[in-house]
Coordinates of C-alpha atoms in Angstrom, one line a residue:
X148 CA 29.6 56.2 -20.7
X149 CA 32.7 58.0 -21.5
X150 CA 33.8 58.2 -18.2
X151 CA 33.7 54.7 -17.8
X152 CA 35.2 54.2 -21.1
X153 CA 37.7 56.4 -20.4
X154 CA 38.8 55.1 -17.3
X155 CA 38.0 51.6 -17.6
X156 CA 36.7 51.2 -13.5
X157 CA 36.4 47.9 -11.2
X158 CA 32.7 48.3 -10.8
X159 CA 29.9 51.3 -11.7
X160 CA 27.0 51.3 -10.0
X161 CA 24.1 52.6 -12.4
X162 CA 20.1 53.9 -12.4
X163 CA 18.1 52.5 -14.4
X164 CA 16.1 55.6 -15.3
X165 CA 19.0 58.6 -15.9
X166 CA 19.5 61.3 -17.9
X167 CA 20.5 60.9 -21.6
X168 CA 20.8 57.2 -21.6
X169 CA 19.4 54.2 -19.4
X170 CA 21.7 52.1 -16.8
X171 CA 20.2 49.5 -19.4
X172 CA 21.5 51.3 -22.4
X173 CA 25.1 52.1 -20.8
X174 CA 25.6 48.6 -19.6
X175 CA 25.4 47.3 -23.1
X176 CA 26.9 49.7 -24.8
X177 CA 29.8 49.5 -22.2
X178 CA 30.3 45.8 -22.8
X179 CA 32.4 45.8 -25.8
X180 CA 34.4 48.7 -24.6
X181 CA 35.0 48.3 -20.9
X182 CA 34.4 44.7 -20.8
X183 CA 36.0 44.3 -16.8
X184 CA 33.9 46.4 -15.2
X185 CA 31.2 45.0 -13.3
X186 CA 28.1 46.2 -13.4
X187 CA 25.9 47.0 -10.3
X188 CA 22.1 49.0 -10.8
X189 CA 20.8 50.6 -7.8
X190 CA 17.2 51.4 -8.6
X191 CA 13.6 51.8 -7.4
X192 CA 12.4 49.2 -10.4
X193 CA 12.2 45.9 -10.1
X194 CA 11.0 45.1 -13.4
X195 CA 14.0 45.6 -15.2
X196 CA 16.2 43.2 -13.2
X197 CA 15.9 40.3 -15.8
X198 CA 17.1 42.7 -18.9
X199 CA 20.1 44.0 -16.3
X200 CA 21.6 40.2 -15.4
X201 CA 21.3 39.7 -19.7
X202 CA 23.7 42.8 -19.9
X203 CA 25.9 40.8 -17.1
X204 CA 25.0 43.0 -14.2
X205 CA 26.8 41.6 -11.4
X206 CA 23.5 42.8 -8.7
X207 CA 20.0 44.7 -8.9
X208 CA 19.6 45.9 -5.8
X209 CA 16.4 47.6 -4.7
X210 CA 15.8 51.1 -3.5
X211 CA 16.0 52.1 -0.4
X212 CA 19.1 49.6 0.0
X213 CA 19.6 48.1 3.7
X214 CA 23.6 48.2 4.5
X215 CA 23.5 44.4 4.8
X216 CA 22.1 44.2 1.1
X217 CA 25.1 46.3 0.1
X218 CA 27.4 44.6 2.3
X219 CA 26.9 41.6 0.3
X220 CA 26.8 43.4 -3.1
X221 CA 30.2 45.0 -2.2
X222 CA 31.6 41.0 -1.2
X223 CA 30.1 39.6 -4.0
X224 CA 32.2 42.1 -6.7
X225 CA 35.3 41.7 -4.6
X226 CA 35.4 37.8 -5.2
X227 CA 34.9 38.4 -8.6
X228 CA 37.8 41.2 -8.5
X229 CA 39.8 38.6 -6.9
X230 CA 38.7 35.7 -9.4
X231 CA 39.7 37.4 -11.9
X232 CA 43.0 38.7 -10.3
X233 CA 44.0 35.2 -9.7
X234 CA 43.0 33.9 -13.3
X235 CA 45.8 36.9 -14.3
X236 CA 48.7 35.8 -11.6
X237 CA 47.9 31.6 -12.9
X238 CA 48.5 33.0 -16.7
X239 CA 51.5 35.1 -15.9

C-alpha cells in the first residue's frame, strides 16, 4: 500500500489473499490516496469478485489465467488509460 501510494502507478494487479492486508483491504484503502490507479485482482477465488468490482476493480481474473484472458484485461485498462488521457488533453 505504500508503494502504490508512494508511486501513484497506472494499474496494480493484486491477490486477494496476501500477507498483512487483503487485495480487498488495499483496494479500498488505496482509493482515497491513489485514486488513478486501476485496480486488477489475479486470484484463485471467485467469491470475492463482487466485493472487488465495489472497490472499482477494473477485472477479477481467475487463476490459472489463459494469455487471451489477460490479453483482454491488459486492452481493457489501456482504453481506460487512454479515456482518461484524452478527458486531460479536452480540459487542457
Amino acid at each position: 500500500l505504500e508503494e502504490i501510494i508512494e508511486h501513484q502507478p497506472d494499474v496494480v494487479f493484486l491477490d486477494i489473499r496476501m500477507p498483512g492486508m487483503s487485495g480487498i483491504e488495499i483496494a479500498t484503502a488505496m482509493r482515497q490516496a491513489s485514486p488513478h490507479t486501476h485496480i486488477v485482482f489475479v486470484t484463485a477465488y471467485d467469491q470475492y469478485a463482487i466485493d472487488a468490482f465495489e472497490s472499482a476493480a477494473a477485472d477479477y481474473l481467475l487463476k490459472p489465467v489463459s494469455e487471451e484472458r489477460l490479453e483482454r484485461c491488459v486492452a481493457r485498462v489501456r482504453d481506460r488509460l487512454a479515456q482518461r488521457e484524452r478527458a486531460r488533453s479536452a480540459v487542457a
